[in-house]
Amino acid sequence: MTDVQSDTGVLAGEERMLIDGELQHTATDAKFDVVHPASEEVVGQATDGTTADMDRAVAAARRAFDTTEWSRDVAFRYHCLTQLQEALTRNKERLRRILVTEVGCPISVTGSQIEDPIAEVGHWANHGKDFAYLVDTGVHPTQLGPARRKIHYDAVGVVGAITPWNVPLYLNIAETVPALMAGNTVVLKPAQLTPWSGSELGRIVAEETDIPAGVFNVVVSNANEVGAALAADPRVDMITFTGSTATGRAILAAGAATVKKTLLELGGKSAHIVLDDADLGAALPMAAMMACVMSGQSCILPSRILLPRSRYDEGLEILKASMEAFPVGDPWDPGKMQGPQISETQRQKVLGLIASGVAAGATVVTGGGVPEQLPTGYYVAPTLLSDVDPDARIAQEEIFGPVLTVTGYDGDDEAIAIANNSIYGLSGEVSSVDVDRALGVAQRMRTGNVTINGKSHFGITSPFGGTKQSGLGRRNGAEGFLEYLESKTIGLPE
């Protein structure tokens, strides 16, 4: 581990992974580079784990689940996760600097990626402590006479968690802590671009909690086959994954041979329906901010703005002004709210999709390229495209960049049809001064979550997930905890 670089704020994280209670390098001592997206410089390394390392981690998790009391001792799990929350709180400023270093996320907007997930550890600890793992459902008539029935909620077993790079610490916690509190053992495979947000979590577990060896493992690797090995391993009972729909399909296929339980949060291409009575001055600046604040690297971003043709020009001007005024630049500067894309590969993908939109007839209202004042770093200017055909590639593929497309419509029915014209169904938004009208539109949108007039659907107490090809299952809320449990119905004498 290294200290903060005083001139930049950059901080390298834990190089080692955690397997069976031991922080370790891979056997060959191979490492891969971690690049700071704002400087394009290598700022540290992580151990480059192998499929053999993954095999050992899965074996450790299997042994810990099958031979220890972890799955049956709720009080001990509560104790360990309370320790974890306290340890994360002690380490939160270190974690914040690692996050900015790996992701390029502006330090000004890291609260939702640091403080929020730390708080959620406590939420899940309390939820699991108070959860009724054995429920008496009463006496039921049967052909053989009355029978009392009880439902017993068992941990699923070994859970493999494969996480993305856009909000790495948050999702590393969201995909492992409820699983742990439900009594499962876990193997975490963090994203290749953000290994330290996973390895630091492993270090904290190993050094500052009583979580037993094998219960929580972290395998860091730059090789795709290591995550694939986790998804296919017959000793793993469940996979939880957040990432692209293409990878989600591969994970489903890998787990099919063992009929593995799978929880997937996949891509999104969400629409924001702005109704003709909406307060554009309130709705559209917020839409522009949401497109830029994480450099557009958000699965729930409503990146398709649907404007009524009667107010199209008015709405376009508000969006243009808001995006041109948005503060883009050095993520260590507290005055900036949009940083770089995660990598040059990701930047080129974004720029390529913008170019495809123009080729399909869209107009660049503002942005469209690399900011002239930011020649170093993987930056993309906040970009607004108008006159976008709802069937064009730019309107159908997830961009994951600071880009909004604008499409006009006539009438609520056409707006809903355009919004639903997607293989995805993760999120959405409706703006209207008439909340009942907006609610009616929201109910017709084929998506797992909808925001009305800026009132967010997202939170730890509410189920979150997608429809269509945006995923399977739900995180958060009571439903999210149940995903990591199996229900067993027991019939017994009255």
Short mmCIF file of C-alpha atoms in Angstrom, two decimals:
data_model
loop_
_atom_site.label_atom_id
_atom_site.label_comp_id
_atom_site.label_asym_id
_atom_site.label_seq_id
_atom_site.Cartn_x
_atom_site.Cartn_y
_atom_site.Cartn_z
CA MET A 1 0.00 0.00 0.00
CA THR A 2 1.18 3.54 -0.72
CA ASP A 3 0.56 6.93 0.80
CA VAL A 4 -1.42 9.72 -0.78
CA GLN A 5 0.54 11.56 -3.44
CA SER A 6 0.43 15.05 -1.97
CA ASP A 7 0.40 16.82 -5.32
CA THR A 8 -2.49 14.90 -6.86
CA GLY A 9 -4.44 13.10 -4.14
CA VAL A 10 -3.88 9.79 -5.96
CA LEU A 11 -3.79 6.77 -3.67
CA ALA A 12 -2.92 3.21 -4.63
CA GLY A 13 -4.76 0.39 -2.90
CA GLU A 14 -4.13 -3.12 -1.65
CA GLU A 15 -2.31 -5.24 -4.25
CA ARG A 16 -3.17 -8.59 -2.71
CA MET A 17 -6.33 -10.66 -2.88
CA LEU A 18 -8.03 -12.50 -0.01
CA ILE A 19 -8.34 -16.29 -0.19
CA ASP A 20 -9.26 -18.46 2.79
CA GLY A 21 -8.44 -15.73 5.29
CA GLU A 22 -5.01 -14.90 3.85
CA LEU A 23 -4.01 -11.77 1.94
CA GLN A 24 -1.80 -13.04 -0.86
CA HIS A 25 -0.35 -12.54 -4.31
CA THR A 26 -0.89 -15.06 -7.06
CA ALA A 27 1.67 -17.86 -7.15
CA THR A 28 3.57 -16.44 -10.14
CA ASP A 29 3.60 -12.96 -8.57
CA ALA A 30 2.16 -11.59 -11.84
CA LYS A 31 0.58 -8.14 -11.58
CA PHE A 32 -1.38 -5.77 -13.80
CA ASP A 33 -1.42 -1.99 -13.95
CA VAL A 34 -4.07 0.34 -12.59
CA VAL A 35 -4.44 3.61 -14.51
CA HIS A 36 -5.79 6.91 -13.18
CA PRO A 37 -8.33 8.05 -15.82
CA ALA A 38 -7.70 11.76 -15.23
CA SER A 39 -3.94 11.59 -15.85
CA GLU A 40 -3.71 8.46 -18.07
CA GLU A 41 -0.81 7.39 -15.84
CA VAL A 42 -0.14 4.04 -14.19
CA VAL A 43 -0.58 4.66 -10.46
CA GLY A 44 -0.13 1.18 -9.03
CA GLN A 45 -0.70 -2.50 -9.55
CA ALA A 46 -2.85 -5.41 -8.45
CA THR A 47 -2.07 -9.10 -8.28
CA ASP A 48 -3.18 -10.91 -11.44
CA GLY A 49 -5.11 -13.89 -10.11
CA THR A 50 -5.61 -17.08 -12.10
CA THR A 51 -8.27 -19.75 -12.48
CA ALA A 52 -6.24 -21.77 -9.96
CA ASP A 53 -6.66 -18.94 -7.46
CA MET A 54 -10.37 -18.90 -8.15
CA ASP A 55 -10.51 -22.65 -7.63
CA ARG A 56 -8.91 -22.27 -4.20
CA ALA A 57 -11.26 -19.43 -3.25
CA VAL A 58 -14.35 -21.42 -4.21
CA ALA A 59 -13.05 -24.43 -2.29
CA ALA A 60 -12.54 -22.25 0.78
CA ALA A 61 -16.03 -20.79 0.52
CA ARG A 62 -17.55 -24.25 0.04
CA ARG A 63 -15.73 -25.61 3.08
CA ALA A 64 -16.70 -22.62 5.23
CA PHE A 65 -20.34 -22.99 4.31
CA ASP A 66 -20.51 -26.76 4.74
CA THR A 67 -18.43 -27.20 7.91
CA THR A 68 -18.80 -24.05 10.05
CA GLU A 69 -21.64 -22.48 11.99
CA TRP A 70 -21.65 -19.33 9.83
CA SER A 71 -24.97 -20.11 8.12
CA ARG A 72 -26.69 -20.90 11.44
CA ASP A 73 -25.27 -18.28 13.82
CA VAL A 74 -27.22 -15.07 13.22
CA ALA A 75 -25.79 -13.31 16.27
CA PHE A 76 -22.22 -13.93 15.14
CA ARG A 77 -22.96 -12.70 11.63
CA TYR A 78 -24.46 -9.53 13.11
CA HIS A 79 -21.36 -9.05 15.24
CA CYS A 80 -19.03 -9.45 12.26
CA LEU A 81 -20.96 -7.09 9.98
CA THR A 82 -21.19 -4.48 12.73
CA GLN A 83 -17.41 -4.73 12.96
CA LEU A 84 -17.20 -4.34 9.19
CA GLN A 85 -19.30 -1.17 9.21
CA GLU A 86 -17.11 0.31 11.95
CA ALA A 87 -13.94 -0.64 10.05
CA LEU A 88 -15.22 0.84 6.78
CA THR A 89 -16.03 4.05 8.62
CA ARG A 90 -12.47 4.23 9.95
CA ASN A 91 -11.13 3.67 6.43
CA LYS A 92 -13.61 5.82 4.51
CA GLU A 93 -11.21 8.61 3.48
CA ARG A 94 -8.70 6.07 2.21
CA LEU A 95 -11.50 4.33 0.31
CA ARG A 96 -12.63 7.67 -1.12
CA ARG A 97 -9.19 8.43 -2.54
CA ILE A 98 -8.88 4.95 -3.97
CA LEU A 99 -12.28 5.40 -5.64
CA VAL A 100 -11.29 8.68 -7.29
CA THR A 101 -7.94 7.19 -8.31
CA GLU A 102 -9.45 4.11 -9.97
CA VAL A 103 -12.66 5.51 -11.44
CA GLY A 104 -12.00 9.23 -11.92
CA CYS A 105 -15.22 9.93 -10.04
CA PRO A 106 -15.23 13.59 -8.88
CA ILE A 107 -14.47 13.80 -5.19
CA SER A 108 -17.41 16.18 -4.84
CA VAL A 109 -19.93 13.42 -5.60
CA THR A 110 -18.36 10.46 -3.77
CA GLY A 111 -20.84 10.46 -0.89
CA SER A 112 -23.22 8.07 -2.62
CA GLN A 113 -20.29 5.75 -3.31
CA ILE A 114 -18.67 5.87 0.13
CA GLU A 115 -20.97 6.97 2.96
CA ASP A 116 -24.11 5.36 1.49
CA PRO A 117 -22.74 1.82 1.13
CA ILE A 118 -21.11 2.00 4.57
CA ALA A 119 -24.52 2.86 6.02
CA GLU A 120 -26.06 -0.01 4.10
CA VAL A 121 -23.80 -2.51 5.88
CA GLY A 122 -25.55 -1.53 9.11
CA HIS A 123 -28.95 -1.73 7.45
CA TRP A 124 -28.38 -5.31 6.31
CA ALA A 125 -26.89 -6.34 9.65
CA ASN A 126 -30.03 -5.15 11.42
CA HIS A 127 -32.36 -6.56 8.78
CA GLY A 128 -30.77 -10.00 9.04
CA LYS A 129 -30.71 -9.91 12.83
CA ASP A 130 -34.45 -9.21 12.98
CA PHE A 131 -35.47 -11.46 10.09
CA ALA A 132 -37.79 -14.40 10.87
CA TYR A 133 -35.92 -17.43 9.50
CA LEU A 134 -38.70 -19.82 10.68
CA VAL A 135 -42.31 -18.76 10.10
CA ASP A 136 -45.39 -20.65 11.31
CA THR A 137 -48.13 -20.35 8.67
CA GLY A 138 -50.77 -22.13 10.74
CA VAL A 139 -52.78 -25.29 10.26
CA HIS A 140 -53.83 -26.31 6.75
CA PRO A 141 -56.42 -28.93 5.68
CA THR A 142 -55.03 -31.85 3.65
CA GLN A 143 -56.43 -35.15 2.37
CA LEU A 144 -54.59 -36.87 5.21
CA GLY A 145 -55.92 -34.54 7.87
CA PRO A 146 -54.81 -31.17 9.23
CA ALA A 147 -51.11 -30.29 9.08
CA ARG A 148 -49.18 -27.42 10.51
CA ARG A 149 -46.78 -25.81 8.08
CA LYS A 150 -43.68 -23.79 8.75
CA ILE A 151 -41.43 -22.01 6.28
CA HIS A 152 -37.72 -22.18 6.98
CA TYR A 153 -35.45 -19.72 5.16
CA ASP A 154 -32.03 -21.25 4.45
CA ALA A 155 -28.95 -19.57 3.04
CA VAL A 156 -28.43 -20.48 -0.62
CA GLY A 157 -24.83 -21.60 -0.05
CA VAL A 158 -21.75 -20.29 -1.87
CA VAL A 159 -22.45 -17.01 -3.67
CA GLY A 160 -20.20 -15.75 -6.44
CA ALA A 161 -20.34 -11.96 -6.90
CA ILE A 162 -19.05 -10.41 -10.13
CA THR A 163 -19.09 -6.62 -10.02
CA PRO A 164 -18.55 -3.71 -12.47
CA TRP A 165 -16.26 -0.69 -12.43
CA ASN A 166 -18.66 2.27 -12.46
CA VAL A 167 -19.58 2.31 -8.75
CA PRO A 168 -17.22 -0.38 -7.50
CA LEU A 169 -17.22 -0.06 -3.71
CA TYR A 170 -20.97 0.44 -3.60
CA LEU A 171 -21.68 -2.65 -5.69
CA ASN A 172 -19.00 -4.75 -3.98
CA ILE A 173 -20.90 -4.12 -0.75
CA ALA A 174 -24.40 -4.34 -2.25
CA GLU A 175 -23.70 -7.74 -3.78
CA THR A 176 -21.89 -9.33 -0.84
CA VAL A 177 -23.09 -7.92 2.49
CA PRO A 178 -26.76 -9.01 2.28
CA ALA A 179 -25.54 -12.40 1.05
CA LEU A 180 -23.23 -12.69 4.05
CA MET A 181 -25.88 -11.59 6.53
CA ALA A 182 -28.28 -14.17 5.08
CA GLY A 183 -25.72 -16.86 6.01
CA ASN A 184 -23.95 -17.45 2.70
CA THR A 185 -20.25 -17.57 2.03
CA VAL A 186 -18.98 -15.35 -0.77
CA VAL A 187 -16.35 -15.17 -3.50
CA LEU A 188 -16.05 -11.65 -4.96
CA LYS A 189 -14.52 -11.06 -8.40
CA PRO A 190 -14.14 -7.25 -8.77
CA ALA A 191 -13.93 -5.53 -12.15
CA GLN A 192 -10.55 -5.50 -13.88
CA LEU A 193 -10.44 -1.70 -14.12
CA THR A 194 -11.17 -1.21 -10.40
CA PRO A 195 -9.42 -4.02 -8.50
CA TRP A 196 -8.54 -2.00 -5.42
CA SER A 197 -12.14 -1.31 -4.43
CA GLY A 198 -12.39 -5.08 -4.03
CA SER A 199 -8.97 -5.86 -2.60
CA GLU A 200 -9.27 -3.06 -0.01
CA LEU A 201 -12.57 -4.55 1.12
CA GLY A 202 -10.80 -7.89 1.46
CA ARG A 203 -7.98 -6.32 3.47
CA ILE A 204 -10.42 -4.68 5.86
CA VAL A 205 -12.33 -7.94 6.34
CA ALA A 206 -9.10 -9.84 7.02
CA GLU A 207 -7.46 -7.31 9.31
CA GLU A 208 -10.34 -5.64 11.12
CA THR A 209 -13.18 -8.16 11.51
CA ASP A 210 -13.80 -11.62 12.96
CA ILE A 211 -15.26 -12.96 9.70
CA PRO A 212 -13.84 -16.51 9.58
CA ALA A 213 -11.42 -17.75 6.95
CA GLY A 214 -13.19 -18.81 3.78
CA VAL A 215 -16.43 -16.96 4.48
CA PHE A 216 -15.41 -13.95 2.36
CA ASN A 217 -12.89 -14.20 -0.48
CA VAL A 218 -11.74 -11.70 -3.11
CA VAL A 219 -10.03 -12.86 -6.31
CA VAL A 220 -8.52 -10.02 -8.33
CA SER A 221 -7.56 -10.68 -11.94
CA ASN A 222 -7.13 -9.02 -15.31
CA ALA A 223 -8.29 -12.17 -17.11
CA ASN A 224 -11.89 -12.69 -18.23
CA GLU A 225 -11.63 -16.45 -17.78
CA VAL A 226 -11.28 -16.06 -14.01
CA GLY A 227 -14.76 -14.58 -13.67
CA ALA A 228 -16.05 -17.16 -16.14
CA ALA A 229 -14.63 -19.95 -13.96
CA LEU A 230 -16.56 -18.59 -10.97
CA ALA A 231 -19.81 -18.50 -12.94
CA ALA A 232 -19.42 -22.07 -14.16
CA ASP A 233 -18.12 -23.72 -10.99
CA PRO A 234 -20.56 -26.43 -9.79
CA ARG A 235 -19.60 -25.74 -6.16
CA VAL A 236 -21.10 -22.25 -6.46
CA ASP A 237 -24.81 -22.18 -5.70
CA MET A 238 -25.62 -18.65 -6.87
CA ILE A 239 -24.15 -15.88 -8.99
CA THR A 240 -24.95 -12.22 -8.47
CA PHE A 241 -23.78 -9.96 -11.27
CA THR A 242 -24.05 -6.33 -12.31
CA GLY A 243 -22.85 -5.37 -15.77
CA SER A 244 -23.60 -5.58 -19.44
CA THR A 245 -26.45 -7.62 -20.87
CA ALA A 246 -24.00 -9.49 -23.12
CA THR A 247 -21.99 -10.68 -20.12
CA GLY A 248 -25.20 -11.47 -18.25
CA ARG A 249 -26.24 -13.80 -21.05
CA ALA A 250 -22.86 -15.57 -20.82
CA ILE A 251 -23.24 -15.97 -17.05
CA LEU A 252 -26.71 -17.48 -17.51
CA ALA A 253 -25.31 -19.93 -20.02
CA ALA A 254 -22.38 -20.83 -17.76
CA GLY A 255 -24.69 -21.59 -14.85
CA ALA A 256 -27.25 -23.53 -16.87
CA ALA A 257 -25.51 -26.88 -16.47
CA THR A 258 -25.98 -26.75 -12.70
CA VAL A 259 -29.23 -24.73 -12.78
CA LYS A 260 -27.46 -22.08 -10.73
CA LYS A 261 -29.56 -19.40 -9.08
CA THR A 262 -28.75 -16.10 -10.76
CA LEU A 263 -29.37 -12.48 -9.78
CA LEU A 264 -28.63 -10.09 -12.65
CA GLU A 265 -28.69 -6.31 -12.94
CA LEU A 266 -27.87 -5.63 -16.57
CA GLY A 267 -27.91 -2.79 -19.08
CA GLY A 268 -30.37 0.04 -19.41
CA LYS A 269 -31.53 2.52 -22.00
CA SER A 270 -34.01 4.45 -19.93
CA ALA A 271 -36.39 7.10 -21.23
CA HIS A 272 -37.46 10.35 -19.59
CA ILE A 273 -40.95 11.24 -20.79
CA VAL A 274 -41.46 14.98 -20.44
CA LEU A 275 -45.21 15.56 -20.72
CA ASP A 276 -46.58 18.68 -22.38
CA ASP A 277 -47.60 20.29 -19.07
CA ALA A 278 -44.22 19.73 -17.37
CA ASP A 279 -42.19 22.43 -15.66
CA LEU A 280 -39.26 22.31 -18.08
CA GLY A 281 -37.18 24.68 -15.97
CA ALA A 282 -37.28 22.21 -13.09
CA ALA A 283 -37.10 18.91 -14.99
CA LEU A 284 -34.50 19.45 -17.71
CA PRO A 285 -31.53 20.95 -15.80
CA MET A 286 -31.75 17.96 -13.48
CA ALA A 287 -31.82 15.63 -16.50
CA ALA A 288 -28.65 17.27 -17.81
CA MET A 289 -26.96 16.95 -14.44
CA MET A 290 -27.83 13.25 -14.19
CA ALA A 291 -26.28 12.67 -17.61
CA CYS A 292 -22.99 14.25 -16.60
CA VAL A 293 -22.42 13.75 -12.89
CA MET A 294 -20.97 10.24 -13.19
CA SER A 295 -19.68 10.88 -16.71
CA GLY A 296 -22.84 9.11 -17.85
CA GLN A 297 -21.50 5.84 -16.43
CA SER A 298 -24.76 4.86 -14.76
CA CYS A 299 -27.07 1.99 -15.68
CA ILE A 300 -30.20 3.84 -14.51
CA LEU A 301 -29.49 7.07 -16.42
CA PRO A 302 -32.57 8.24 -18.37
CA SER A 303 -30.46 9.04 -21.43
CA ARG A 304 -33.38 9.26 -23.90
CA ILE A 305 -35.26 12.54 -23.44
CA LEU A 306 -38.70 12.48 -25.04
CA LEU A 307 -40.05 16.00 -25.60
CA PRO A 308 -43.51 16.96 -26.86
CA ARG A 309 -43.17 18.57 -30.28
CA SER A 310 -45.21 21.53 -29.05
CA ARG A 311 -42.38 22.39 -26.60
CA TYR A 312 -39.44 20.79 -28.40
CA ASP A 313 -37.39 23.92 -29.13
CA GLU A 314 -37.97 25.32 -25.66
CA GLY A 315 -36.81 22.11 -24.03
CA LEU A 316 -33.79 21.81 -26.29
CA GLU A 317 -32.55 25.28 -25.33
CA ILE A 318 -32.79 24.50 -21.61
CA LEU A 319 -30.89 21.23 -22.03
CA LYS A 320 -28.23 22.92 -24.16
CA ALA A 321 -27.61 25.68 -21.63
CA SER A 322 -27.49 23.23 -18.74
CA MET A 323 -25.00 20.88 -20.39
CA GLU A 324 -22.73 23.70 -21.56
CA ALA A 325 -22.59 25.10 -18.03
CA PHE A 326 -21.81 21.78 -16.36
CA PRO A 327 -18.41 21.76 -14.55
CA VAL A 328 -16.12 19.17 -16.17
CA GLY A 329 -12.52 18.51 -15.23
CA ASP A 330 -10.03 17.31 -12.62
CA PRO A 331 -11.90 14.93 -10.28
CA TRP A 332 -9.74 16.10 -7.36
CA ASP A 333 -11.14 19.64 -7.77
CA PRO A 334 -14.20 19.98 -5.46
CA GLY A 335 -15.70 22.42 -7.98
CA LYS A 336 -15.95 19.81 -10.74
CA MET A 337 -18.86 17.37 -11.03
CA GLN A 338 -17.97 15.42 -14.17
CA GLY A 339 -14.70 13.58 -14.49
CA PRO A 340 -13.23 11.41 -17.26
CA GLN A 341 -14.52 8.14 -18.66
CA ILE A 342 -12.98 5.10 -16.99
CA SER A 343 -10.62 4.27 -19.90
CA GLU A 344 -9.63 5.22 -23.42
CA THR A 345 -11.55 2.18 -24.67
CA GLN A 346 -14.70 3.44 -23.01
CA ARG A 347 -14.16 6.97 -24.36
CA GLN A 348 -13.79 5.66 -27.90
CA LYS A 349 -16.98 3.64 -27.50
CA VAL A 350 -18.87 6.78 -26.46
CA LEU A 351 -17.41 8.86 -29.29
CA GLY A 352 -18.21 6.09 -31.76
CA LEU A 353 -21.84 5.97 -30.69
CA ILE A 354 -22.10 9.75 -31.02
CA ALA A 355 -20.70 9.49 -34.55
CA SER A 356 -23.20 6.75 -35.37
CA GLY A 357 -26.01 9.02 -34.22
CA VAL A 358 -24.86 11.83 -36.50
CA ALA A 359 -24.56 9.40 -39.39
CA ALA A 360 -28.16 8.33 -38.74
CA GLY A 361 -29.43 11.92 -39.00
CA ALA A 362 -29.09 13.30 -35.48
CA THR A 363 -27.84 16.85 -34.87
CA VAL A 364 -25.11 17.67 -32.35
CA VAL A 365 -26.57 20.56 -30.34
CA THR A 366 -23.55 20.80 -28.04
CA GLY A 367 -20.47 18.73 -27.25
CA GLY A 368 -19.82 15.69 -29.38
CA GLY A 369 -16.11 15.28 -28.79
CA VAL A 370 -13.19 15.78 -26.42
CA PRO A 371 -13.14 19.08 -24.45
CA GLU A 372 -10.40 21.31 -25.87
CA GLN A 373 -9.30 22.43 -22.41
CA LEU A 374 -8.78 18.82 -21.25
CA PRO A 375 -6.24 17.22 -23.61
CA THR A 376 -5.07 14.79 -20.92
CA GLY A 377 -7.47 12.32 -19.34
CA TYR A 378 -10.27 10.30 -20.89
CA TYR A 379 -12.77 13.14 -21.05
CA VAL A 380 -15.87 13.47 -23.23
CA ALA A 381 -17.71 16.78 -23.44
CA PRO A 382 -21.34 16.81 -22.23
CA THR A 383 -23.19 16.00 -25.44
CA LEU A 384 -26.73 16.73 -26.58
CA LEU A 385 -28.13 15.15 -29.76
CA SER A 386 -31.47 16.25 -31.22
CA ASP A 387 -33.73 14.82 -33.93
CA VAL A 388 -32.85 11.28 -32.89
CA ASP A 389 -34.72 8.46 -34.62
CA PRO A 390 -36.03 6.13 -31.88
CA ASP A 391 -34.83 3.13 -33.91
CA ALA A 392 -31.30 4.45 -34.43
CA ARG A 393 -28.37 2.74 -32.78
CA ILE A 394 -27.74 5.78 -30.56
CA ALA A 395 -31.30 5.40 -29.21
CA GLN A 396 -31.09 1.65 -28.73
CA GLU A 397 -27.62 0.93 -27.32
CA GLU A 398 -26.45 1.83 -23.83
CA ILE A 399 -23.89 4.62 -24.22
CA PHE A 400 -22.41 4.88 -20.71
CA GLY A 401 -21.21 8.40 -21.39
CA PRO A 402 -22.36 12.01 -20.79
CA VAL A 403 -24.77 11.95 -23.72
CA LEU A 404 -28.47 12.77 -23.98
CA THR A 405 -30.56 12.06 -27.05
CA VAL A 406 -33.74 14.01 -27.72
CA THR A 407 -36.72 12.66 -29.65
CA GLY A 408 -40.00 14.45 -30.28
CA TYR A 409 -43.46 12.95 -29.91
CA ASP A 410 -47.15 13.79 -30.23
CA GLY A 411 -49.38 12.56 -27.42
CA ASP A 412 -48.88 10.32 -24.40
CA ASP A 413 -49.46 7.09 -26.32
CA GLU A 414 -46.63 7.80 -28.76
CA ALA A 415 -44.29 8.77 -25.91
CA ILE A 416 -44.99 5.52 -24.07
CA ALA A 417 -44.50 3.50 -27.28
CA ILE A 418 -41.11 5.14 -27.88
CA ALA A 419 -40.07 4.60 -24.25
CA ASN A 420 -40.97 0.91 -24.46
CA ASN A 421 -39.17 0.48 -27.80
CA SER A 422 -36.10 -1.12 -26.24
CA ILE A 423 -34.75 -4.52 -25.24
CA TYR A 424 -34.04 -2.92 -21.86
CA GLY A 425 -36.33 -2.08 -18.97
CA LEU A 426 -34.29 -0.94 -15.98
CA SER A 427 -35.42 2.59 -15.16
CA GLY A 428 -37.33 5.60 -16.43
CA GLU A 429 -38.70 9.02 -15.57
CA VAL A 430 -41.84 11.06 -16.10
CA SER A 431 -42.23 14.83 -15.63
CA SER A 432 -45.63 16.52 -15.33
CA VAL A 433 -47.36 19.02 -13.06
CA ASP A 434 -50.23 16.51 -12.91
CA VAL A 435 -48.89 13.73 -10.68
CA ASP A 436 -51.87 11.44 -11.34
CA ARG A 437 -51.30 11.75 -15.09
CA ALA A 438 -47.60 11.05 -14.61
CA LEU A 439 -48.41 8.00 -12.49
CA GLY A 440 -50.67 6.66 -15.23
CA VAL A 441 -47.85 7.02 -17.75
CA ALA A 442 -45.33 5.42 -15.34
CA GLN A 443 -47.59 2.41 -14.91
CA ARG A 444 -47.58 1.82 -18.66
CA MET A 445 -43.78 1.93 -18.97
CA ARG A 446 -42.23 -1.55 -19.19
CA THR A 447 -39.45 -0.97 -16.72
CA GLY A 448 -38.52 -1.99 -13.20
CA ASN A 449 -38.29 1.50 -11.75
CA VAL A 450 -39.66 4.96 -12.51
CA THR A 451 -38.96 8.41 -11.07
CA ILE A 452 -41.73 11.03 -11.16
CA ASN A 453 -40.78 14.71 -10.97
CA GLY A 454 -37.33 13.96 -9.59
CA LYS A 455 -38.53 11.81 -6.69
CA SER A 456 -36.04 8.97 -6.87
CA HIS A 457 -37.16 5.36 -6.94
CA PHE A 458 -33.76 4.19 -5.69
CA GLY A 459 -33.10 3.33 -2.06
CA ILE A 460 -32.04 0.53 0.27
CA THR A 461 -35.61 -0.12 1.47
CA SER A 462 -37.18 -0.46 -1.99
CA PRO A 463 -36.73 -3.32 -4.50
CA PHE A 464 -34.57 -2.46 -7.50
CA GLY A 465 -34.13 -4.41 -10.70
CA GLY A 466 -35.04 -4.63 -14.36
CA THR A 467 -37.51 -6.14 -16.77
CA LYS A 468 -36.88 -7.59 -20.23
CA GLN A 469 -33.12 -7.83 -20.88
CA SER A 470 -32.20 -5.53 -18.00
CA GLY A 471 -31.99 -8.38 -15.55
CA LEU A 472 -33.45 -11.00 -13.25
CA GLY A 473 -34.43 -10.59 -9.60
CA ARG A 474 -34.27 -7.61 -7.27
CA ARG A 475 -31.75 -5.95 -5.01
CA ASN A 476 -32.65 -3.88 -1.94
CA GLY A 477 -35.80 -3.98 0.12
CA ALA A 478 -37.15 -7.13 1.73
CA GLU A 479 -37.15 -8.75 -1.72
CA GLY A 480 -33.42 -8.15 -2.06
CA PHE A 481 -32.62 -10.03 1.13
CA LEU A 482 -34.85 -12.95 0.13
CA GLU A 483 -32.85 -13.37 -3.09
CA TYR A 484 -30.01 -14.82 -0.98
CA LEU A 485 -32.27 -17.33 0.79
CA GLU A 486 -34.12 -20.50 -0.17
CA SER A 487 -37.56 -21.16 1.33
CA LYS A 488 -38.20 -24.63 2.72
CA THR A 489 -41.79 -25.57 3.57
CA ILE A 490 -42.07 -28.09 6.44
CA GLY A 491 -45.25 -30.02 7.19
CA LEU A 492 -45.63 -31.34 10.74
CA PRO A 493 -48.39 -32.61 13.03
CA GLU A 494 -50.96 -30.08 14.21
#
